[in-house]
mmCIF file of C-alpha atoms and ligand atoms in Angstrom:
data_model
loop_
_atom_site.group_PDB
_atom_site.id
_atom_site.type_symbol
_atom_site.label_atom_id
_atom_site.label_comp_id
_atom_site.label_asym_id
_atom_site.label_seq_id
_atom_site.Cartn_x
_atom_site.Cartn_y
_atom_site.Cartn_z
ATOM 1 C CA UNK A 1 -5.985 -17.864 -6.514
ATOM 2 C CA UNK A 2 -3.949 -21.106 -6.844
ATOM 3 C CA UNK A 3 -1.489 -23.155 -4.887
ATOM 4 C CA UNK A 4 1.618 -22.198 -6.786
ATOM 5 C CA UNK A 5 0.486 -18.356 -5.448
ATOM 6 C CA UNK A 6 0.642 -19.503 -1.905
ATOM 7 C CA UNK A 7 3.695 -20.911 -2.232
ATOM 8 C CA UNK A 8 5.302 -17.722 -4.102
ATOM 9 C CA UNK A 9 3.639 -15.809 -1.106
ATOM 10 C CA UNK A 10 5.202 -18.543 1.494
ATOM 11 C CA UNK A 11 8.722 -17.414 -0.161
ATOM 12 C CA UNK A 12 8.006 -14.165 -0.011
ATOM 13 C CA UNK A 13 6.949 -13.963 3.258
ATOM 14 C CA UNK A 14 9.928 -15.954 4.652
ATOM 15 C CA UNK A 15 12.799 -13.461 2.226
ATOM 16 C CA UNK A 16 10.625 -10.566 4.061
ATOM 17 C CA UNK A 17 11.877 -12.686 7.549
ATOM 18 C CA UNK A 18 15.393 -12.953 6.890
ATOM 19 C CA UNK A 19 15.367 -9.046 5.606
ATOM 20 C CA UNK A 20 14.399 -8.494 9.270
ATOM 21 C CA UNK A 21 16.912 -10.840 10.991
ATOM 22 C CA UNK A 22 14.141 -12.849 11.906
ATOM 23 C CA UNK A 23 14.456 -17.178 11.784
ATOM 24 C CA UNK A 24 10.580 -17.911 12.347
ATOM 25 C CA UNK A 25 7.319 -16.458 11.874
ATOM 26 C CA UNK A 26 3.820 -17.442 14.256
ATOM 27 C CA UNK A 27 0.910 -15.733 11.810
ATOM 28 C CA UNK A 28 -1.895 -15.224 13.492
ATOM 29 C CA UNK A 29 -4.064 -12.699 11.727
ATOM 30 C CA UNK A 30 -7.002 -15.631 9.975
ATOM 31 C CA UNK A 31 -6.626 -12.563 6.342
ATOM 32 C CA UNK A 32 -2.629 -13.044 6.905
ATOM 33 C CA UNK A 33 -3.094 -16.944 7.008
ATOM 34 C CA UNK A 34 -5.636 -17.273 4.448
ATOM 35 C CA UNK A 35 -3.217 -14.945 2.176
ATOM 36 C CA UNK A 36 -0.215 -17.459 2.388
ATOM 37 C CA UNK A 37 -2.475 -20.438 2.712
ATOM 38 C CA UNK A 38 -6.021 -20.243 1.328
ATOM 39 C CA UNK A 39 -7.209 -21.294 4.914
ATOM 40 C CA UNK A 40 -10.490 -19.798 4.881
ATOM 41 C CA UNK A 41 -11.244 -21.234 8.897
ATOM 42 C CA UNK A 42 -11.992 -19.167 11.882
ATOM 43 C CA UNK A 43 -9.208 -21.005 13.867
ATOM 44 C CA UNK A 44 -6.124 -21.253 12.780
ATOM 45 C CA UNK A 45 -1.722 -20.812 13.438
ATOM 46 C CA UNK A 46 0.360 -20.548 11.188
ATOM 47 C CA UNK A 47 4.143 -21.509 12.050
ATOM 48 C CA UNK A 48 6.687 -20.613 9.089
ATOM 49 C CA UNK A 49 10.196 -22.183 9.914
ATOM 50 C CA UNK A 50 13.102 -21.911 6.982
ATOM 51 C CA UNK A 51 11.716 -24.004 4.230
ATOM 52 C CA UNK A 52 8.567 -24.902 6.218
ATOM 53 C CA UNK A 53 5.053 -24.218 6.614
ATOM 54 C CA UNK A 54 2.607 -25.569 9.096
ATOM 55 C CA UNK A 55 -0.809 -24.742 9.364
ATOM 56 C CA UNK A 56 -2.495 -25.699 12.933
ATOM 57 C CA UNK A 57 -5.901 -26.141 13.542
ATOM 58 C CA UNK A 58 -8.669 -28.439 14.964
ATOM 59 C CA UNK A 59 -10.722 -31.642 13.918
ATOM 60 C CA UNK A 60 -13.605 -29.227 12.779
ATOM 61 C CA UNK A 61 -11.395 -27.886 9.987
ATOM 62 C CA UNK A 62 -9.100 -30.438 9.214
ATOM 63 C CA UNK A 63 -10.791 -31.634 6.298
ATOM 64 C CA UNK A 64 -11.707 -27.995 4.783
ATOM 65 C CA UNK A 65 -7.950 -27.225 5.676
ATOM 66 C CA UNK A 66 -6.553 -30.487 3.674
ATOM 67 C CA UNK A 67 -8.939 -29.144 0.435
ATOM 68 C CA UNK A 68 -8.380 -25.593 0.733
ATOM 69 C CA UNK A 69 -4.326 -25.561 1.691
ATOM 70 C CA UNK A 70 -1.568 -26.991 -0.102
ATOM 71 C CA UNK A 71 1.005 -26.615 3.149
ATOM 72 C CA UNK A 72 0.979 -29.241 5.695
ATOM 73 C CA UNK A 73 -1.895 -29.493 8.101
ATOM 74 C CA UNK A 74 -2.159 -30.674 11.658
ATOM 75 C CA UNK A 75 -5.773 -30.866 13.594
ATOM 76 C CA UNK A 76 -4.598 -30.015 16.916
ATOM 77 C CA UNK A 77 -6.340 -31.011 20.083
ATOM 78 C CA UNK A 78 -6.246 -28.314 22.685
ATOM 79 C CA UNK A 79 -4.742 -25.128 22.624
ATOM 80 C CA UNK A 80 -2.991 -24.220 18.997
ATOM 81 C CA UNK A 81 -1.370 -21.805 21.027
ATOM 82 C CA UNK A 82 0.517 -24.504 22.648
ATOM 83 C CA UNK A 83 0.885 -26.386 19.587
ATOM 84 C CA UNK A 84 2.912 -23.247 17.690
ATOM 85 C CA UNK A 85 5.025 -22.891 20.884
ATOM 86 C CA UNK A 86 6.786 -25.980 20.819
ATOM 87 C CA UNK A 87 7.151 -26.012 16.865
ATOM 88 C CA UNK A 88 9.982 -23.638 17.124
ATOM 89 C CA UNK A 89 13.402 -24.920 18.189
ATOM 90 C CA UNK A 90 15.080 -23.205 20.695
ATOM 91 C CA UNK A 91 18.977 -21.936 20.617
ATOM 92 C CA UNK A 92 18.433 -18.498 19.401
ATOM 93 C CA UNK A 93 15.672 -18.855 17.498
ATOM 94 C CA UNK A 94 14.115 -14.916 16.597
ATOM 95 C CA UNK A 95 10.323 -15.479 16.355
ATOM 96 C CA UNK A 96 8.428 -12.852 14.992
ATOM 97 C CA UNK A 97 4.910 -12.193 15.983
ATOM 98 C CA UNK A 98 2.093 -9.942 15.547
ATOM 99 C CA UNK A 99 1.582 -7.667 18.625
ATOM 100 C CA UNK A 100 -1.969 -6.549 16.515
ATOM 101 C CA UNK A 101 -2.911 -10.048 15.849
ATOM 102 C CA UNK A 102 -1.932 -11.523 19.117
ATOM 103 C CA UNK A 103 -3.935 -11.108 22.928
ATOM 104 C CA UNK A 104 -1.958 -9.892 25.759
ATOM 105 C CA UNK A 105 -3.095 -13.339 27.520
ATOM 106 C CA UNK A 106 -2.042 -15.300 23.717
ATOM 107 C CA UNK A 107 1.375 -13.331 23.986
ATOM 108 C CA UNK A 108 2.220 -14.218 27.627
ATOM 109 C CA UNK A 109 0.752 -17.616 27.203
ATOM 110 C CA UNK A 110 2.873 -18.301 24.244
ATOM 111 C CA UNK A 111 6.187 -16.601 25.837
ATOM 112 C CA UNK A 112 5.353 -18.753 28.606
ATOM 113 C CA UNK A 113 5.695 -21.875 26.554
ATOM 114 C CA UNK A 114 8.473 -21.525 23.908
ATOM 115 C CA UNK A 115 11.715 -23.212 24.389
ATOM 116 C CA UNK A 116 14.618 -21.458 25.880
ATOM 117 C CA UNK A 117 16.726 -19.920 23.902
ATOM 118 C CA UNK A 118 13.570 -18.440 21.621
ATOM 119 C CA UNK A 119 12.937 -14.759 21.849
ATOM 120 C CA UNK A 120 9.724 -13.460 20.953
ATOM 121 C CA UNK A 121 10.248 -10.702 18.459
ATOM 122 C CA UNK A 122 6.763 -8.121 17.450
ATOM 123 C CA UNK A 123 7.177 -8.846 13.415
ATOM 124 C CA UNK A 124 6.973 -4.880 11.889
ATOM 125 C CA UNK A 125 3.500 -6.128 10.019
ATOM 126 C CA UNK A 126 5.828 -8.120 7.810
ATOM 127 C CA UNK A 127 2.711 -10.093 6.042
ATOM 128 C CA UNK A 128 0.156 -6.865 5.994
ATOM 129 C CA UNK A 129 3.224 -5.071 3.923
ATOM 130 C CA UNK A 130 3.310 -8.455 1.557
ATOM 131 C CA UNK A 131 -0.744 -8.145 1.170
ATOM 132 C CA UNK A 132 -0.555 -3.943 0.088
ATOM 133 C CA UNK A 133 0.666 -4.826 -3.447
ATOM 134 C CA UNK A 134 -1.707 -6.720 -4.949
ATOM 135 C CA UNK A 135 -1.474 -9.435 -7.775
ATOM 136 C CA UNK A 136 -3.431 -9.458 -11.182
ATOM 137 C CA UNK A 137 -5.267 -12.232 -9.844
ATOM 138 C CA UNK A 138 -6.311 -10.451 -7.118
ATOM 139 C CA UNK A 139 -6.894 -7.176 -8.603
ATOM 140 C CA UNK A 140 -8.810 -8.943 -10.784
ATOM 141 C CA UNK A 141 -11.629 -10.210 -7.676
ATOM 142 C CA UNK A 142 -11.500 -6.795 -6.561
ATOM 143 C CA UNK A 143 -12.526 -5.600 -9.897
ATOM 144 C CA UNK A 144 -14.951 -8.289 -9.322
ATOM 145 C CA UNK A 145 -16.221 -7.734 -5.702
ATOM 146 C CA UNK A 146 -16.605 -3.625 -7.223
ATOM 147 C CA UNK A 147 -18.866 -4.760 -9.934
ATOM 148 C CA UNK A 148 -21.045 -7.028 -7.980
ATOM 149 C CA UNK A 149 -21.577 -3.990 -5.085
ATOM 150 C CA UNK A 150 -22.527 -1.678 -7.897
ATOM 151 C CA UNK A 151 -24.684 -3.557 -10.011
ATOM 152 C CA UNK A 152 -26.820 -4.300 -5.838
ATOM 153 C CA UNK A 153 -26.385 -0.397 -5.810
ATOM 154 C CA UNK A 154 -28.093 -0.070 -8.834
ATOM 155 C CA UNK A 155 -30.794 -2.712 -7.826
ATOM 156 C CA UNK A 156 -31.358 -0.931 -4.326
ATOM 157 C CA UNK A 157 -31.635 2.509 -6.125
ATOM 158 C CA UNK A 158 -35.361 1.080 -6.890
ATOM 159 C CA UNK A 159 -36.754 1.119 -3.395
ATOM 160 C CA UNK A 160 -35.899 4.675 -2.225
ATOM 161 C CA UNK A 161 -38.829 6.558 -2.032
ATOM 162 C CA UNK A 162 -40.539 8.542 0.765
ATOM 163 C CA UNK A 163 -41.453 6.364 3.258
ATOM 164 C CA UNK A 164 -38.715 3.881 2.909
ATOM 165 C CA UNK A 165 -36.504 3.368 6.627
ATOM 166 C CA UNK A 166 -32.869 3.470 6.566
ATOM 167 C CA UNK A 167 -33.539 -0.488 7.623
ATOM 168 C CA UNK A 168 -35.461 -1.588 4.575
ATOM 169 C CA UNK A 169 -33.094 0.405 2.344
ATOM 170 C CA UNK A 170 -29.811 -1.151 3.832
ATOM 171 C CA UNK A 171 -31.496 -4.946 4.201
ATOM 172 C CA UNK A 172 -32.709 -4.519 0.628
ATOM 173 C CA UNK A 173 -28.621 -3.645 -0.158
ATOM 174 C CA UNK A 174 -27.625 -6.871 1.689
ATOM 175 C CA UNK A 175 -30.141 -9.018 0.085
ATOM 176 C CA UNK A 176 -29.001 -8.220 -3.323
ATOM 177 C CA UNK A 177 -25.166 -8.304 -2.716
ATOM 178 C CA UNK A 178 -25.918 -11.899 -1.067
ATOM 179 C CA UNK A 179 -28.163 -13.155 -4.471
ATOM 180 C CA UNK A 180 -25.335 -11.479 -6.421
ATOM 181 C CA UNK A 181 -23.135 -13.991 -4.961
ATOM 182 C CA UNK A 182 -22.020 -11.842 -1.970
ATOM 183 C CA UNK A 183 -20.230 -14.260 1.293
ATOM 184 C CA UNK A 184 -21.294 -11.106 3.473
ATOM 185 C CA UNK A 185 -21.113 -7.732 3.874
ATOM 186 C CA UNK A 186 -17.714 -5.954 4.006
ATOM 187 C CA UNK A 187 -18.594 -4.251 6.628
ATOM 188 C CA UNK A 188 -22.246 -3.160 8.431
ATOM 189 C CA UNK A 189 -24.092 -1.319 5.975
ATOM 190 C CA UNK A 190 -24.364 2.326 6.048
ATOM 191 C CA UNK A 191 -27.718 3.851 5.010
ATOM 192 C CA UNK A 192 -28.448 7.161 6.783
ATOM 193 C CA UNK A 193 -31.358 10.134 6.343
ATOM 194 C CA UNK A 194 -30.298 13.726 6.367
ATOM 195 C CA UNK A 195 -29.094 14.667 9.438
ATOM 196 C CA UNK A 196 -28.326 11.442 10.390
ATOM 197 C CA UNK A 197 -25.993 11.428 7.454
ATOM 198 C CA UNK A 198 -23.395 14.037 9.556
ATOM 199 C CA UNK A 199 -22.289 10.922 11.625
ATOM 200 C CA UNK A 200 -20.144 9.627 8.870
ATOM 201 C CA UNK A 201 -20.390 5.820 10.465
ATOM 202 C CA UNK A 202 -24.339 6.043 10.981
ATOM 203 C CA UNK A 203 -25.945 2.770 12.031
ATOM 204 C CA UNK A 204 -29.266 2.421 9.719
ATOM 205 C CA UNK A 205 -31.711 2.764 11.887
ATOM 206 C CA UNK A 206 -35.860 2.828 11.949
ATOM 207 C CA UNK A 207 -35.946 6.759 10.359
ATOM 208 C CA UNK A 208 -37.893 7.118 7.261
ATOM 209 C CA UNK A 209 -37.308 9.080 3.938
ATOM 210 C CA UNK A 210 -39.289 12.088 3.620
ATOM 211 C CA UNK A 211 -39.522 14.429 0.132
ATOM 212 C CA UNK A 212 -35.965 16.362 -0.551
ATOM 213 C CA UNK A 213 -33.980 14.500 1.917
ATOM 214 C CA UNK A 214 -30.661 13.459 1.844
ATOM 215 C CA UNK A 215 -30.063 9.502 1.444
ATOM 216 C CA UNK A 216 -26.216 8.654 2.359
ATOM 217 C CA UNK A 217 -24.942 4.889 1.368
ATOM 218 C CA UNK A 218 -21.901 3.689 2.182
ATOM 219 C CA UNK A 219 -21.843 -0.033 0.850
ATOM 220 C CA UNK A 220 -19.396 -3.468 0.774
ATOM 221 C CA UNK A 221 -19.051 -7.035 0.158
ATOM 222 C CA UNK A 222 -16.612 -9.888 -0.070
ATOM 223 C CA UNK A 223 -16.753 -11.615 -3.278
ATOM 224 C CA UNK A 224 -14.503 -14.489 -3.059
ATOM 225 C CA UNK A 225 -12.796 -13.248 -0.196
ATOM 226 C CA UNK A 226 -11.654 -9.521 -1.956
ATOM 227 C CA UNK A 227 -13.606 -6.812 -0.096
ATOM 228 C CA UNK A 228 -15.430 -3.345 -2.192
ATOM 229 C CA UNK A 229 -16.425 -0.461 -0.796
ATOM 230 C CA UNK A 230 -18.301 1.911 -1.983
ATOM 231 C CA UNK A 231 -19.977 5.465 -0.920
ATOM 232 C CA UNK A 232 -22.687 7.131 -2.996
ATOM 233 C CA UNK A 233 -25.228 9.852 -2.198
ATOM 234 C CA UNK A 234 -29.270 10.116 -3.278
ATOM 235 C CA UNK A 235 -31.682 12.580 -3.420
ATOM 236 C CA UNK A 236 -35.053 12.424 -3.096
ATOM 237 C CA UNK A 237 -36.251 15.171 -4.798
ATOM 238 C CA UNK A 238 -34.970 17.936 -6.572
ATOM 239 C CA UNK A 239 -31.387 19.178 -4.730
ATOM 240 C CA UNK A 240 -31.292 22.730 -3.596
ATOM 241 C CA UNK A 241 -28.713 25.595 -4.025
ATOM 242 C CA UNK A 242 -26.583 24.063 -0.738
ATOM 243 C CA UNK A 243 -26.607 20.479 -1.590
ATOM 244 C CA UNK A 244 -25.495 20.688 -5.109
ATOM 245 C CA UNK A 245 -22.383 23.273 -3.721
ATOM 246 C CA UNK A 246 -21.309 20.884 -1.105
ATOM 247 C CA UNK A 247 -21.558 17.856 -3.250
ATOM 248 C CA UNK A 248 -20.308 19.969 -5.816
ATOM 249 C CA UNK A 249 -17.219 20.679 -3.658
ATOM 250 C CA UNK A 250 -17.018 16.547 -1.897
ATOM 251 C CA UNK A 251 -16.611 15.763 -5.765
ATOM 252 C CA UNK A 252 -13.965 18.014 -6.868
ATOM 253 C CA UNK A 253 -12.125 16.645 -4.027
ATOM 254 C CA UNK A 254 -12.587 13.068 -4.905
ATOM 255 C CA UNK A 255 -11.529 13.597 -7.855
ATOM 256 C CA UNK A 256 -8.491 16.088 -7.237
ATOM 257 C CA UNK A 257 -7.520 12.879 -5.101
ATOM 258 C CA UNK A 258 -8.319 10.455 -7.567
ATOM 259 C CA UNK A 259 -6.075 12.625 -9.747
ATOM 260 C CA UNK A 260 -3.071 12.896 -7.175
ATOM 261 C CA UNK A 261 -2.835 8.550 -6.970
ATOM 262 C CA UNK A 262 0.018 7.079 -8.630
ATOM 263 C CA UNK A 263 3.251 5.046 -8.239
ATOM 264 C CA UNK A 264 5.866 6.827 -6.169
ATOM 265 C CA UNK A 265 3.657 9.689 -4.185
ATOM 266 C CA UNK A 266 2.788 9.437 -0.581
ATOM 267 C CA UNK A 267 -0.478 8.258 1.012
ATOM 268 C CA UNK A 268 -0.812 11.568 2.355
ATOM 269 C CA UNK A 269 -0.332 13.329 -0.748
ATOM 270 C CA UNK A 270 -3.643 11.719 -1.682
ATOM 271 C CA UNK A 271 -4.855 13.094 1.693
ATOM 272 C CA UNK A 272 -3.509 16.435 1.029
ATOM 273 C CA UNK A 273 -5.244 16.994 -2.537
ATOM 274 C CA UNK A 274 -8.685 16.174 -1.106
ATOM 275 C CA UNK A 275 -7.789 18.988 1.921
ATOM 276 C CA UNK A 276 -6.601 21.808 -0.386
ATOM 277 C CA UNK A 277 -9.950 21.725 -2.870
ATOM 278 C CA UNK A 278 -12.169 21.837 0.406
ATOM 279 C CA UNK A 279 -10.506 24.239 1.865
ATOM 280 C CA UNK A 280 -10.739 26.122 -1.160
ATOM 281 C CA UNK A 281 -14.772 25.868 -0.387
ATOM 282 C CA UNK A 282 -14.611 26.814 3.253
ATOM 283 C CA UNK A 283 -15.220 23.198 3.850
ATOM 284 C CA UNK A 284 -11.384 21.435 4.828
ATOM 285 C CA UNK A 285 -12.327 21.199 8.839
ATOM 286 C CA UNK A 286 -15.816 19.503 7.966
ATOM 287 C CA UNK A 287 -13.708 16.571 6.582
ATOM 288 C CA UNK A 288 -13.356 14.633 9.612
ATOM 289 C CA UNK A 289 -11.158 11.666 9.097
ATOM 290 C CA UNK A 290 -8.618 10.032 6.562
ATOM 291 C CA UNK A 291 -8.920 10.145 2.867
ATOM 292 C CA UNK A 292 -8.972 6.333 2.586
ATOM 293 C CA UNK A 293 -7.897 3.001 3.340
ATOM 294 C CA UNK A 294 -6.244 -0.113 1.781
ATOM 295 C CA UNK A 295 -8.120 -3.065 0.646
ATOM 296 C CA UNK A 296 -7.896 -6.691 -0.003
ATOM 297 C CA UNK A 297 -8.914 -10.232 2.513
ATOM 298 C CA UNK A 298 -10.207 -7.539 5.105
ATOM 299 C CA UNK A 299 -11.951 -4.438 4.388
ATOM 300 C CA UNK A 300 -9.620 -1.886 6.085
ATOM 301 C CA UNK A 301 -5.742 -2.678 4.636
ATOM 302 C CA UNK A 302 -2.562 -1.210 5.051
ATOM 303 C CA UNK A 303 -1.745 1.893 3.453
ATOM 304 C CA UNK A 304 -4.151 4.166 5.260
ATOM 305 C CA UNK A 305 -4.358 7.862 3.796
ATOM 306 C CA UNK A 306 -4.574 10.260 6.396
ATOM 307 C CA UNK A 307 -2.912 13.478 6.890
ATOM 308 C CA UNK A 308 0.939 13.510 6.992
ATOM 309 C CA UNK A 309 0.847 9.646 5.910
ATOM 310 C CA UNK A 310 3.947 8.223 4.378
ATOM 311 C CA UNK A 311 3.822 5.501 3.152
ATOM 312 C CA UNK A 312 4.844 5.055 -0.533
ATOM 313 C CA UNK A 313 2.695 4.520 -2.662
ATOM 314 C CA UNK A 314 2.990 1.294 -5.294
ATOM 315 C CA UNK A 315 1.438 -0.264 -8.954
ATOM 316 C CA UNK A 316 -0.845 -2.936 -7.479
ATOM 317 C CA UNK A 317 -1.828 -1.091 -4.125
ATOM 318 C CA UNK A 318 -5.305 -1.249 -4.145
ATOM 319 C CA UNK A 319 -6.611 1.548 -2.067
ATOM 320 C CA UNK A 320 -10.256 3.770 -1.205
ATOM 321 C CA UNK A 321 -10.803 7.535 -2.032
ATOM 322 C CA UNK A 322 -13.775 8.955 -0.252
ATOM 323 C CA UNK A 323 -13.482 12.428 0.629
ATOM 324 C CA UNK A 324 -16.465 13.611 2.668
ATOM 325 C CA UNK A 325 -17.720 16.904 4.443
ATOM 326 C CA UNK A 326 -20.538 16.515 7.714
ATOM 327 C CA UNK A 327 -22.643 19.450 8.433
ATOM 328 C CA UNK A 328 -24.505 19.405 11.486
ATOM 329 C CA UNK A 329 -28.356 19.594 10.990
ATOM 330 C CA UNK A 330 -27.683 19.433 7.404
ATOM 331 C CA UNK A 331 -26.202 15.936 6.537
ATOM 332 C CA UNK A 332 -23.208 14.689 5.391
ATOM 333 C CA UNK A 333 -21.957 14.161 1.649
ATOM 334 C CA UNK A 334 -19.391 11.585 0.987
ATOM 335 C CA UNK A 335 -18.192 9.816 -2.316
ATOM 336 C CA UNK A 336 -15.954 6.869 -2.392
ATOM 337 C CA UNK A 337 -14.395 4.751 -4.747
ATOM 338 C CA UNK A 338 -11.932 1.902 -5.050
ATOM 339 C CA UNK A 339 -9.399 2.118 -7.359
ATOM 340 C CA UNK A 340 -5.891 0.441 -7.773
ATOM 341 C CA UNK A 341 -2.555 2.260 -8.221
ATOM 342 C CA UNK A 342 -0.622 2.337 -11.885
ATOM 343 C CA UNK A 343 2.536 3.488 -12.974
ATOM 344 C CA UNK A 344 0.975 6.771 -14.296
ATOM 345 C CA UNK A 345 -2.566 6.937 -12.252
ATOM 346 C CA UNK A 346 -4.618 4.501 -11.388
ATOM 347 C CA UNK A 347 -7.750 2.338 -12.738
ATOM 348 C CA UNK A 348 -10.888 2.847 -11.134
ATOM 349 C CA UNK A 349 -12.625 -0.024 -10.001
ATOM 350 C CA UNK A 350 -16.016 1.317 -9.151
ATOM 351 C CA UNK A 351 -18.026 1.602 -11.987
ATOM 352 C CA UNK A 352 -20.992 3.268 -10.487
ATOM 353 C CA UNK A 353 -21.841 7.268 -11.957
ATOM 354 C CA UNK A 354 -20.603 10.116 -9.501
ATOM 355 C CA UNK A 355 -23.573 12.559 -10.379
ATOM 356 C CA UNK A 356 -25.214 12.880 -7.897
ATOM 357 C CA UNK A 357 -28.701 10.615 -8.165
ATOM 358 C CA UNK A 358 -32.004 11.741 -7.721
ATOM 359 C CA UNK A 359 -34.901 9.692 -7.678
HETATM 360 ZN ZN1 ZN B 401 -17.055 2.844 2.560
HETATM 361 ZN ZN1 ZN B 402 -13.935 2.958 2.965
#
């Protein structure tokens, strides 16, 4: 990403202000400030005034802010808070703010200090709509981020055998992503055993494989900033006659979703197509939450895709589809990819095989 991006963003950002009869924005979100900025700091403000931007910060990032930002800097000693406060004039001055990004304390704190005359105004996710679409620069480090988390996939694939824990398997993951030239995980890596599977956000834990066991992995990392996610299913052994029907069912659904993505059609649409193949199988209520999730600076983006969701979708969303069915006792089967919205369809990012593996 370059500095003539961040500025196209900046403009963006502040048209999207004026559409909502707003005269200022305070960002606060550190993905919605590194998206108009290229702040990559764990402290930061960022105060957008008509033809202005002003990132706030302290001395420990002023000179990583100077390198990394082409808008104007200031190290601020003390509170930012206060800082962003008194940047906006007052007489009738509409500030919009983030009531997600933004403590109760921050909020008061911040009301508390604003001239009179400025009226503190919760912004309608203004910058998280901006960051749905996504650029061909950015589409591009997703691709990127989705072929690094496969090709650790297919690394990791090497180590599961009986005996392995759900520990070793999901450090061994981490390991790779990092030499691959991971920052960090997306998000805590999901490695779970059989029945431990049917809790669809498992922590790994100390369990170890045994012969025809189940072997769930639900995998991530930021590459550059641009998050992957990935979900793909093992078995050690030789599947029996129920595995191979429910993860014969889990991936007609994927790809009945897959299928259903393109410019125009709802998130829940996506949702829906998923729902109607499992219930087809008897299997619809044993799909437990939302068909996916946006994707981008942070790992879970605007649109979501859950039931009844409406939100259009666009060319350049970039957006997860991982249907998934949890048994009790017998495990849980999900498959996920990440793919990006076109004007007919959609390009799938993830590269890795949806057979199902056995090793
Ligand atoms: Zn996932
Ligand atoms: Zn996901």
């Amino acid at each position: 990403v370059i500095e003539s991006d961040y500025s196209r963003r900046r403009a963006l950002a502040f048209s999207a202000l004026v559409g909502r009869r707003l005269d200022a924005l305070l960002v606060s979100s550190p993905a919605s400030i590194r998206y108009l900025t290229g702040f990559t700091g764990s402290r930061g403000l960022l105060v957008l005034l008509p033809g202005a931007a002003r990132l706030l910060t302290d001395a420990r990032y002023k000179l990583q802010a100077a390198a990394e930002t082409g808008c104007k800097v200031s190290a601020v000693r003390g509170s930012l808070l206060t800082a962003a406060a008194r940047s906006f004039p007052g007489k009738r001055t509409r500030l919009g703010f983030s009531p997600r990004h933004l403590s109760h304390e921050e909020f008061l704190d911040l009301a508390g200090q604003v001239r009179s005359g400025v009226k503190l105004i919760p912004d309608g996710g203004l910058v998280e709509t901006l960051r749905m679409v996504k650029s061909p620069r950015e589409i591009e480090l997703l691709r990127l981020s989705a072929r690094l988390n496969s090709e650790a996939f297919s690394r990791a694939v090497s180590v599961i055998r009986p005996g392995v824990s759900e520990l070793d398997l999901a450090c061994e993951i981490d390991h790779l992503s990092r030499k691959l030239g991971a920052e960090k995980p997306a998000f805590e890596t999901i490695v779970a055993f059989s029945a431990h599977s049917a809790m669809p956000h498992a922590s790994a834990g100390a369990k170890t494989l045994s012969r025809n066991e189940l072997v769930l992995i639900d995998m991530g990392a930021f590459r550059q900033g641009y998050a992957s996610d990935m979900t793909r299913m093992v078995f050690a052994g030789s599947p029996g006659r129920r595995v191979r029907k429910v993860y014969g069912a889990v991936l007609e659904a994927q790809l009945a979703a897959v299928a259903a993505v393109r410019d125009g059609v709802t998130a829940g649409s996506v949702d829906r197509a998923a729902r109607r193949v499992l219930r087809a199988h008897g299997s619809e209520r044993a799909f437990v939450h939302a068909c996916g999730h946006g994707l981008g600076l942070e790992i879970h983006e605007a649109p979501r895709l859950g039931k009844g969701d409406k939100t259009r979708l666009e060319v350049g969303m970039a957006i997860t589809v991982e249907p998934g069915v949890y048994l009790q006792e017998f495990g849980g089967i999900r498959i996920e990819d990440t793919v990006v919205v076109t004007r007919n369809g959609c390009e799938i990012l993830t590269p890795t095989s949806k057979e199902l593996l056995t090793v």
